[in-house]
Amino acid sequence: MPHPFDRPSGPVRMSARATVPARLMKSLRSCQLVSYDKLPMKIRHSRSSCDGEPWPPPPPPPPPPPPLPGPTAGMAASGSQSSMQNGTHDNGMAHNGSSPSGKPTRAQSRSQGSNASDRANLLALATPNLESRLSLLRSQSTNLSSTLTQRLATSQSGQNLLHIGPSLQSLPPDLHSLLRNLRPILGEVEKYESLSRDELTRLVDKGNEIRGAVKKVREAGDCAMIYGDLCRSEEEVRSKGGGGGGKSGLGGTKGDRFGAANKSKKSSFGSDFKTPSKRGSVDGSGLLSSEMEGGLDDWSDDATGGCADELDQIASLERAAHTTLHLVQELKSSTAEVATLTSMQHKEDAATDNNAGTANSSASLPNLRAAIPDDTDKAQFLMKLAPRIRRLEADTVKALTTTLEDVLGQMKSRKEEEREHQQQEQEQGGSSPGETASAEAEERDLLMIGHCLRGLALLGRGKEAEGAFARVAIMPLIRSKVSMGRLDEGGARGQCTGLSSLLDDIANTIHGSFGSVLRLSEATFGAADDGPVEVDLVSAGVWAPLATALMADPGIKMALFSPGIAGILQSNYVALDSFLSELASSLLKPDAQAEGKASSSASGLPPVPSADGSVNFAPLYFRPSVSPELIVAAQGRVHRHSLTADFNKKWNLPIYYQLRFGECCTRLNKAMARVQKEGWEADVYTGDEAFAKELREKLGFELPLFLELYDSLLWLWRPDVILRPLSHRFLRGATQLVGRLVAFVKDGLEGSIRFGETPPPKAAAQKLENGPASENGEPIPESEPLPDNSYCWGERLEDVACVAWELTVLETSLTHDYVEIVAVAIAPFDACDTNNESDLEELRSIVADALAEASQDVAPVIRQSWSDVIVNILTLKCSAPLSAVKGVAATYRMTNRPPPKVASPFVSTILRPLKEFDDTYSSRTPPQIGSRWKSAVVYTVSARYSEAVEELIATVERTENALKTRKVRRTASGGMSDGDKVKLQLFLDHQEYASNVAYLGIDVEAVPGLVKLKALTEQAVTLYAQTQGAGAAPISG
């Protein structure tokens, strides 16, 4: 019968989903396993709920294995027998209570023999049972395996574990033998792996050595090229310094200095660095190739052979600037590389010290993709060349600067000769035969200047170019033109009447002499944005020296910036501000004559060699053109220049504003003082009469004081007064002037200020009595006291109405016409091209808000004048005739007069002042007031009239009741009673008064006093009908 755990006949099969069993092998090597035969007999089975049924009970112990041959088998049999005996002994001890010493009792000794015989019988009889039991267990195991597989297949975690089953089933049962068989194989694999790693390490090391060698060769070539460039640039700069000739500015002693400098450069390095020779060796190492040798030969021939064309020499300086820039950049990167490697080395050393004694557990394989460790050979080579590179940089900058100065000087001299020649030709009336040669010379100069400017810009020395241009081209011109005599030309000393013409002359001269240079610089280096530029000749080359000259000379500085005379300061500021704001456009504007020449020269065909072999390349030259955007950007740089801020600080503008505002205040104070003395009609206007007439016709001003105020407000914004940086101050000053006049009017309305002549106070009179004396020593006799002619103009109806109308016109003008005047003064139409419409509307809105806030104090005074002062005065005047109401009763009491037919005479005089005032000032009533003031007067007067009539009727009725007997007797005699006559008269008076109210345009039914008056006189309607029916002749009241 086969053993249930026999080895399989075929090889061990791996599952398709199983991976390489490296980790399994490692775990098997690390485990201490024994064979299945040595497993314990007692296996503890746990209940499982996989299929809902309990596991079967453990099988009985298997029969003892057959005896093995040899001593090993005997040892195994004896071992198993002793084990069984020990197990029986243990069982006996457990159940029979054997002693702890382990010695069997007598009963146990007797039972050992019977147990041995029983065991032999059981083994003989249990073989069929064991086979049947084994088959049952196998069937149950198969069923349970199927059930477990189905359960695992239905869960996610179980599906992940299914691939392990076939691998485990294919393992041999004896793992110990498997490990024993695998050890030789694993040893061979480890040995092969170690040999392969060593070989790979050796190959990678060789490859890295090759890569390092290639890198060193490449770096050596780079170093050779760098050194060759350095030597060629030195030769080029030296040749320019020594072979330039008379006009180059670098000949003579300068050439000797450059040669000595280069000799010292070579000797300073000794044998480490040698100038490349025609054999092409550097320090005997042969790093320079034959091609480099040929290039050095050609360059040396070109340089030392002395180019006849100066333009080629200057172009070679620009090439030298390119080379110098590259060398400087290489030097900077090498310095940074050395510093980085040094810091990294320190960090690695510190890390090595910290990790000393720890094993390197990294199992990564060496490969050729790893970066080669950096070295500093090239960097150290360049750092040794650092003194020569820095010296080359300085020499190149010096050569370029000197060449630029020479070319500018030549251009300046030629321009002066051309101007003199043109003047002579204009005087003689001839033509200019040398225009073509002059144009060619200018083009050649521009090419050379372009080389110099670009070379200096490459080296970051744009300041050197700006300084050379200012030093050679601008400063001599400024020194020749700017002086105190030229500044005061055409006027008195210190008035600076020639400033505008001087600035225009300077701008035109610079544009005529160096406008092409400025356009070339701006077209080459200018940018449309607000960023910095490498070379800025407009700001640093023209404006900076001019501003420095104006601020440095004490006499010119005092004449320009002194705020003693406001008119001179204003004219100087306007002239300089206009010059500064238009500097870029005046200097960079295209020259019509030059453009015509350029277009004529560039309109031909491409250059073709002539008969003598020369070629004209002029049509291919770069011709700069400056766009409007570049001009705007250049102007912005002028305004942002540091000297512009310093220049603006020299102007003492607050003092100028105080002077101008003081003039306006003095003018207004004088006018108000005279008005207070002579009245509102005093002629205090000091401006132009034609302009005053225009203000009267256009705006409606009538009083001279208000004309004087408005003329002062307009004067603040005249072109010869206003300064745009002080616009906010002038606007505030205008509002303060308006507030000063409004306060004056308000004080007059309230009676704080009295008009007319007022006598001096008593203290002043006593001082006059005690102070002066006659010539003979006798005191002056006391004079008669002066009469008090003062009055409060707020009590005069006409003055109040006129002043209120003037305030109305002033308020309207401030919020409408004056806003546009201020906006135009701040942003003139000729300067509005830089401002869009939204900015102008925003400016108008700001000015309108400020003036509206200032005019808020005017409206309350106007309302007070009409609603309070005028209404009170008219009410008093209209209420005065109401005292005659009481006389109506006296007219008819015991006089036997006939009944009245017409109204009383005083009734027509009640509203007469109101009618006359309304007829005169109805056209000058403010729109915001309307007719409310008339209604207020009528309402008050009507109320008082009704109260007087009510009192009179009450008095008449009391009299009628007292004289009732007499009244009956008089009525019986055939006449109307006195009381009825009085009531009839009051009725007629009411009718007349109501008609007068209606004539003023006021609704009669809306007046409470008239409604009450109508109710009081309603009883007289019957009497009035009787009177009309009798046909009595009307008689006057």
GROMACS .gro file of N, CA and C in nm, residues 886-999:
model
  342
  886LYS      N    1  -5.892  14.903   1.212
  886LYS     CA    2  -5.968  14.949   1.328
  886LYS      C    3  -6.043  15.079   1.297
  887GLY      N    4  -5.999  15.157   1.203
  887GLY     CA    5  -6.066  15.281   1.170
  887GLY      C    6  -6.193  15.264   1.091
  888VAL      N    7  -6.221  15.145   1.046
  888VAL     CA    8  -6.346  15.123   0.971
  888VAL      C    9  -6.466  15.142   1.063
  889ALA      N   10  -6.459  15.095   1.184
  889ALA     CA   11  -6.571  15.111   1.278
  889ALA      C   12  -6.593  15.258   1.313
  890ALA      N   13  -6.483  15.330   1.333
  890ALA     CA   14  -6.497  15.472   1.365
  890ALA      C   15  -6.555  15.552   1.248
  891THR      N   16  -6.537  15.502   1.128
  891THR     CA   17  -6.588  15.574   1.010
  891THR      C   18  -6.740  15.572   1.008
  892TYR      N   19  -6.801  15.465   1.052
  892TYR     CA   20  -6.946  15.452   1.042
  892TYR      C   21  -7.018  15.463   1.176
  893ARG      N   22  -6.946  15.473   1.285
  893ARG     CA   23  -7.015  15.480   1.413
  893ARG      C   24  -7.066  15.625   1.435
  894MET      N   25  -7.204  15.631   1.443
  894MET     CA   26  -7.275  15.755   1.474
  894MET      C   27  -7.234  15.869   1.380
  895THR      N   28  -7.214  15.835   1.252
  895THR     CA   29  -7.183  15.938   1.152
  895THR      C   30  -7.295  15.954   1.050
  896ASN      N   31  -7.387  15.860   1.050
  896ASN     CA   32  -7.502  15.862   0.960
  896ASN      C   33  -7.457  15.862   0.814
  897ARG      N   34  -7.347  15.796   0.784
  897ARG     CA   35  -7.302  15.783   0.645
  897ARG      C   36  -7.383  15.674   0.574
  898PRO      N   37  -7.392  15.686   0.442
  898PRO     CA   38  -7.464  15.583   0.368
  898PRO      C   39  -7.385  15.452   0.365
  899PRO      N   40  -7.443  15.345   0.332
  899PRO     CA   41  -7.372  15.217   0.323
  899PRO      C   42  -7.261  15.224   0.219
  900PRO      N   43  -7.149  15.156   0.241
  900PRO     CA   44  -7.036  15.162   0.148
  900PRO      C   45  -7.063  15.085   0.019
  901LYS      N   46  -7.006  15.135  -0.087
  901LYS     CA   47  -7.019  15.069  -0.217
  901LYS      C   48  -6.884  15.017  -0.269
  902VAL      N   49  -6.769  15.069  -0.218
  902VAL     CA   50  -6.636  15.028  -0.263
  902VAL      C   51  -6.551  14.992  -0.142
  903ALA      N   52  -6.437  14.934  -0.171
  903ALA     CA   53  -6.345  14.893  -0.064
  903ALA      C   54  -6.274  15.013  -0.005
  904SER      N   55  -6.218  14.991   0.110
  904SER     CA   56  -6.146  15.098   0.178
  904SER      C   57  -6.016  15.129   0.102
  905PRO      N   58  -5.968  15.252   0.110
  905PRO     CA   59  -5.846  15.287   0.034
  905PRO      C   60  -5.721  15.212   0.082
  906PHE      N   61  -5.710  15.175   0.208
  906PHE     CA   62  -5.587  15.111   0.258
  906PHE      C   63  -5.570  14.970   0.206
  907VAL      N   64  -5.679  14.909   0.158
  907VAL     CA   65  -5.671  14.769   0.114
  907VAL      C   66  -5.577  14.755  -0.005
  908SER      N   67  -5.582  14.850  -0.095
  908SER     CA   68  -5.496  14.841  -0.213
  908SER      C   69  -5.350  14.863  -0.180
  909THR      N   70  -5.320  14.919  -0.064
  909THR     CA   71  -5.179  14.940  -0.026
  909THR      C   72  -5.120  14.826   0.055
  910ILE      N   73  -5.202  14.729   0.091
  910ILE     CA   74  -5.149  14.619   0.174
  910ILE      C   75  -5.044  14.540   0.098
  911LEU      N   76  -5.074  14.495  -0.020
  911LEU     CA   77  -4.981  14.410  -0.098
  911LEU      C   78  -4.905  14.491  -0.203
  912ARG      N   79  -4.913  14.625  -0.196
  912ARG     CA   80  -4.841  14.705  -0.296
  912ARG      C   81  -4.690  14.684  -0.289
  913PRO      N   82  -4.624  14.680  -0.171
  913PRO     CA   83  -4.479  14.652  -0.172
  913PRO      C   84  -4.443  14.517  -0.234
  914LEU      N   85  -4.527  14.421  -0.209
  914LEU     CA   86  -4.501  14.288  -0.266
  914LEU      C   87  -4.515  14.290  -0.417
  915LYS      N   88  -4.617  14.363  -0.467
  915LYS     CA   89  -4.634  14.372  -0.612
  915LYS      C   90  -4.517  14.443  -0.677
  916GLU      N   91  -4.476  14.553  -0.621
  916GLU     CA   92  -4.366  14.628  -0.680
  916GLU      C   93  -4.236  14.547  -0.677
  917PHE      N   94  -4.207  14.481  -0.568
  917PHE     CA   95  -4.085  14.400  -0.559
  917PHE      C   96  -4.090  14.282  -0.656
  918ASP      N   97  -4.206  14.221  -0.670
  918ASP     CA   98  -4.220  14.107  -0.761
  918ASP      C   99  -4.203  14.152  -0.905
  919ASP      N  100  -4.259  14.269  -0.940
  919ASP     CA  101  -4.242  14.319  -1.077
  919ASP      C  102  -4.096  14.350  -1.108
  920THR      N  103  -4.021  14.395  -1.007
  920THR     CA  104  -3.881  14.433  -1.030
  920THR      C  105  -3.787  14.313  -1.031
  921TYR      N  106  -3.804  14.221  -0.940
  921TYR     CA  107  -3.706  14.111  -0.921
  921TYR      C  108  -3.762  13.973  -0.957
  922SER      N  109  -3.873  13.970  -1.028
  922SER     CA  110  -3.927  13.838  -1.067
  922SER      C  111  -3.833  13.765  -1.162
  923SER      N  112  -3.761  13.840  -1.248
  923SER     CA  113  -3.668  13.778  -1.343
  923SER      C  114  -3.538  13.736  -1.276
  924ARG      N  115  -3.510  13.782  -1.156
  924ARG     CA  116  -3.388  13.748  -1.085
  924ARG      C  117  -3.414  13.665  -0.959
  925THR      N  118  -3.527  13.600  -0.960
  925THR     CA  119  -3.558  13.509  -0.850
  925THR      C  120  -3.490  13.374  -0.876
  926PRO      N  121  -3.416  13.319  -0.782
  926PRO     CA  122  -3.351  13.190  -0.805
  926PRO      C  123  -3.452  13.081  -0.837
  927PRO      N  124  -3.417  12.993  -0.928
  927PRO     CA  125  -3.511  12.886  -0.963
  927PRO      C  126  -3.544  12.796  -0.845
  928GLN      N  127  -3.447  12.774  -0.756
  928GLN     CA  128  -3.474  12.687  -0.642
  928GLN      C  129  -3.567  12.751  -0.540
  929ILE      N  130  -3.585  12.884  -0.549
  929ILE     CA  131  -3.676  12.953  -0.456
  929ILE      C  132  -3.818  12.954  -0.511
  930GLY      N  133  -3.834  12.986  -0.638
  930GLY     CA  134  -3.967  12.987  -0.700
  930GLY      C  135  -4.055  13.096  -0.643
  931SER      N  136  -4.182  13.064  -0.622
  931SER     CA  137  -4.280  13.159  -0.566
  931SER      C  138  -4.314  13.132  -0.421
  932ARG      N  139  -4.236  13.052  -0.356
  932ARG     CA  140  -4.266  13.020  -0.216
  932ARG      C  141  -4.250  13.143  -0.127
  933TRP      N  142  -4.159  13.233  -0.162
  933TRP     CA  143  -4.141  13.352  -0.080
  933TRP      C  144  -4.266  13.440  -0.085
  934LYS      N  145  -4.330  13.451  -0.203
  934LYS     CA  146  -4.454  13.529  -0.213
  934LYS      C  147  -4.566  13.465  -0.132
  935SER      N  148  -4.576  13.335  -0.141
  935SER     CA  149  -4.680  13.265  -0.064
  935SER      C  150  -4.658  13.287   0.085
  936ALA      N  151  -4.530  13.283   0.128
  936ALA     CA  152  -4.504  13.304   0.271
  936ALA      C  153  -4.548  13.443   0.315
  937VAL      N  154  -4.522  13.546   0.231
  937VAL     CA  155  -4.563  13.683   0.266
  937VAL      C  156  -4.715  13.693   0.270
  938VAL      N  157  -4.780  13.641   0.169
  938VAL     CA  158  -4.927  13.650   0.161
  938VAL      C  159  -4.990  13.574   0.276
  939TYR      N  160  -4.940  13.457   0.308
  939TYR     CA  161  -4.996  13.378   0.417
  939TYR      C  162  -4.987  13.455   0.549
  940THR      N  163  -4.870  13.514   0.575
  940THR     CA  164  -4.852  13.585   0.702
  940THR      C  165  -4.941  13.709   0.708
  941VAL      N  166  -4.942  13.788   0.599
  941VAL     CA  167  -5.022  13.911   0.597
  941VAL      C  168  -5.171  13.877   0.605
  942SER      N  169  -5.215  13.776   0.535
  942SER     CA  170  -5.357  13.738   0.539
  942SER      C  171  -5.398  13.692   0.678
  943ALA      N  172  -5.310  13.620   0.744
  943ALA     CA  173  -5.342  13.578   0.880
  943ALA      C  174  -5.357  13.698   0.972
  944ARG      N  175  -5.266  13.791   0.958
  944ARG     CA  176  -5.278  13.911   1.042
  944ARG      C  177  -5.403  13.993   1.006
  945TYR      N  178  -5.435  14.002   0.879
  945TYR     CA  179  -5.553  14.075   0.835
  945TYR      C  180  -5.680  14.009   0.890
  946SER      N  181  -5.686  13.878   0.885
  946SER     CA  182  -5.806  13.809   0.936
  946SER      C  183  -5.818  13.827   1.087
  947GLU      N  184  -5.706  13.828   1.157
  947GLU     CA  185  -5.711  13.850   1.301
  947GLU      C  186  -5.762  13.991   1.332
  948ALA      N  187  -5.716  14.090   1.257
  948ALA     CA  188  -5.765  14.227   1.280
  948ALA      C  189  -5.914  14.239   1.251
  949VAL      N  190  -5.961  14.177   1.143
  949VAL     CA  191  -6.104  14.181   1.110
  949VAL      C  192  -6.184  14.108   1.216
  950GLU      N  193  -6.132  13.998   1.265
  950GLU     CA  194  -6.205  13.922   1.367
  950GLU      C  195  -6.221  14.006   1.494
  951GLU      N  196  -6.116  14.073   1.534
  951GLU     CA  197  -6.125  14.160   1.652
  951GLU      C  198  -6.225  14.274   1.629
  952LEU      N  199  -6.222  14.333   1.507
  952LEU     CA  200  -6.314  14.444   1.479
  952LEU      C  201  -6.458  14.398   1.481
  953ILE      N  202  -6.489  14.285   1.423
  953ILE     CA  203  -6.627  14.235   1.422
  953ILE      C  204  -6.673  14.204   1.564
  954ALA      N  205  -6.584  14.148   1.644
  954ALA     CA  206  -6.622  14.121   1.783
  954ALA      C  207  -6.653  14.252   1.856
  955THR      N  208  -6.576  14.354   1.832
  955THR     CA  209  -6.600  14.483   1.896
  955THR      C  210  -6.732  14.543   1.849
  956VAL      N  211  -6.758  14.534   1.719
  956VAL     CA  212  -6.884  14.589   1.665
  956VAL      C  213  -7.004  14.516   1.723
  957GLU      N  214  -6.995  14.386   1.734
  957GLU     CA  215  -7.108  14.310   1.789
  957GLU      C  216  -7.132  14.345   1.935
  958ARG      N  217  -7.023  14.364   2.012
  958ARG     CA  218  -7.043  14.404   2.151
  958ARG      C  219  -7.109  14.542   2.159
  959THR      N  220  -7.071  14.630   2.070
  959THR     CA  221  -7.132  14.763   2.070
  959THR      C  222  -7.278  14.755   2.028
  960GLU      N  223  -7.306  14.670   1.931
  960GLU     CA  224  -7.445  14.654   1.888
  960GLU      C  225  -7.532  14.600   2.000
  961ASN      N  226  -7.482  14.510   2.074
  961ASN     CA  227  -7.561  14.456   2.184
  961ASN      C  228  -7.583  14.562   2.292
  962ALA      N  229  -7.485  14.647   2.316
  962ALA     CA  230  -7.501  14.751   2.417
  962ALA      C  231  -7.601  14.859   2.373
  963LEU      N  232  -7.603  14.886   2.244
  963LEU     CA  233  -7.691  14.990   2.192
  963LEU      C  234  -7.809  14.929   2.115
  964LYS      N  235  -7.858  14.819   2.165
  964LYS     CA  236  -7.963  14.749   2.090
  964LYS      C  237  -8.091  14.832   2.078
  965THR      N  238  -8.131  14.904   2.188
  965THR     CA  239  -8.255  14.982   2.186
  965THR      C  240  -8.244  15.095   2.086
  966ARG      N  241  -8.127  15.160   2.087
  966ARG     CA  242  -8.105  15.271   1.993
  966ARG      C  243  -8.099  15.220   1.850
  967LYS      N  244  -8.044  15.109   1.836
  967LYS     CA  245  -8.035  15.053   1.702
  967LYS      C  246  -8.172  15.021   1.647
  968VAL      N  247  -8.257  14.966   1.732
  968VAL     CA  248  -8.392  14.936   1.685
  968VAL      C  249  -8.465  15.064   1.647
  969ARG      N  250  -8.443  15.171   1.731
  969ARG     CA  251  -8.508  15.297   1.699
  969ARG      C  252  -8.457  15.353   1.567
  970ARG      N  253  -8.320  15.339   1.542
  970ARG     CA  254  -8.266  15.394   1.418
  970ARG      C  255  -8.308  15.308   1.300
  971THR      N  256  -8.319  15.180   1.320
  971THR     CA  257  -8.366  15.095   1.211
  971THR      C  258  -8.510  15.125   1.177
  972ALA      N  259  -8.586  15.153   1.284
  972ALA     CA  260  -8.727  15.183   1.260
  972ALA      C  261  -8.743  15.312   1.182
  973SER      N  262  -8.644  15.397   1.196
  973SER     CA  263  -8.651  15.523   1.123
  973SER      C  264  -8.620  15.503   0.976
  974GLY      N  265  -8.587  15.382   0.937
  974GLY     CA  266  -8.570  15.349   0.795
  974GLY      C  267  -8.427  15.338   0.750
  975GLY      N  268  -8.312  15.351   0.832
  975GLY     CA  269  -8.171  15.344   0.791
  975GLY      C  270  -8.107  15.214   0.832
  976MET      N  271  -7.982  15.182   0.773
  976MET     CA  272  -7.903  15.062   0.806
  976MET      C  273  -7.822  15.091   0.931
  977SER      N  274  -7.808  14.997   1.014
  977SER     CA  275  -7.736  15.017   1.139
  977SER      C  276  -7.587  15.036   1.112
  978ASP      N  277  -7.518  15.095   1.207
  978ASP     CA  278  -7.375  15.118   1.193
  978ASP      C  279  -7.297  14.986   1.184
  979GLY      N  280  -7.340  14.889   1.259
  979GLY     CA  281  -7.272  14.759   1.256
  979GLY      C  282  -7.284  14.693   1.120
  980ASP      N  283  -7.401  14.703   1.060
  980ASP     CA  284  -7.417  14.644   0.928
  980ASP      C  285  -7.331  14.715   0.825
  981LYS      N  286  -7.319  14.847   0.839
  981LYS     CA  287  -7.234  14.920   0.746
  981LYS      C  288  -7.087  14.877   0.761
  982VAL      N  289  -7.046  14.857   0.887
  982VAL     CA  290  -6.908  14.812   0.909
  982VAL      C  291  -6.886  14.674   0.848
  983LYS      N  292  -6.980  14.585   0.867
  983LYS     CA  293  -6.966  14.451   0.811
  983LYS      C  294  -6.966  14.455   0.659
  984LEU      N  295  -7.052  14.541   0.602
  984LEU     CA  296  -7.052  14.552   0.457
  984LEU      C  297  -6.920  14.606   0.407
  985GLN      N  298  -6.861  14.702   0.478
  985GLN     CA  299  -6.730  14.756   0.438
  985GLN      C  300  -6.621  14.649   0.447
  986LEU      N  301  -6.625  14.570   0.553
  986LEU     CA  302  -6.527  14.462   0.566
  986LEU      C  303  -6.541  14.359   0.453
  987PHE      N  304  -6.665  14.335   0.412
  987PHE     CA  305  -6.687  14.241   0.301
  987PHE      C  306  -6.626  14.296   0.173
  988LEU      N  307  -6.650  14.424   0.146
  988LEU     CA  308  -6.592  14.483   0.025
  988LEU      C  309  -6.439  14.483   0.032
  989ASP      N  310  -6.386  14.511   0.150
  989ASP     CA  311  -6.240  14.506   0.163
  989ASP      C  312  -6.185  14.365   0.137
  990HIS      N  313  -6.254  14.265   0.184
  990HIS     CA  314  -6.211  14.125   0.160
  990HIS      C  315  -6.209  14.094   0.012
  991GLN      N  316  -6.313  14.139  -0.059
  991GLN     CA  317  -6.318  14.114  -0.202
  991GLN      C  318  -6.199  14.179  -0.273
  992GLU      N  319  -6.168  14.303  -0.236
  992GLU     CA  320  -6.055  14.372  -0.299
  992GLU      C  321  -5.923  14.302  -0.266
  993TYR      N  322  -5.904  14.264  -0.143
  993TYR     CA  323  -5.779  14.198  -0.101
  993TYR      C  324  -5.763  14.063  -0.172
  994ALA      N  325  -5.872  13.989  -0.186
  994ALA     CA  326  -5.866  13.859  -0.254
  994ALA      C  327  -5.827  13.876  -0.400
  995SER      N  328  -5.878  13.982  -0.464
  995SER     CA  329  -5.840  14.006  -0.604
  995SER      C  330  -5.692  14.040  -0.614
  996ASN      N  331  -5.640  14.116  -0.518
  996ASN     CA  332  -5.496  14.146  -0.520
  996ASN      C  333  -5.411  14.021  -0.502
  997VAL      N  334  -5.454  13.933  -0.415
  997VAL     CA  335  -5.382  13.807  -0.396
  997VAL      C  336  -5.384  13.724  -0.523
  998ALA      N  337  -5.498  13.717  -0.588
  998ALA     CA  338  -5.507  13.642  -0.713
  998ALA      C  339  -5.419  13.703  -0.821
  999TYR      N  340  -5.403  13.835  -0.821
  999TYR     CA  341  -5.317  13.900  -0.919
  999TYR      C  342  -5.171  13.857  -0.901
   0.00000   0.00000   0.00000
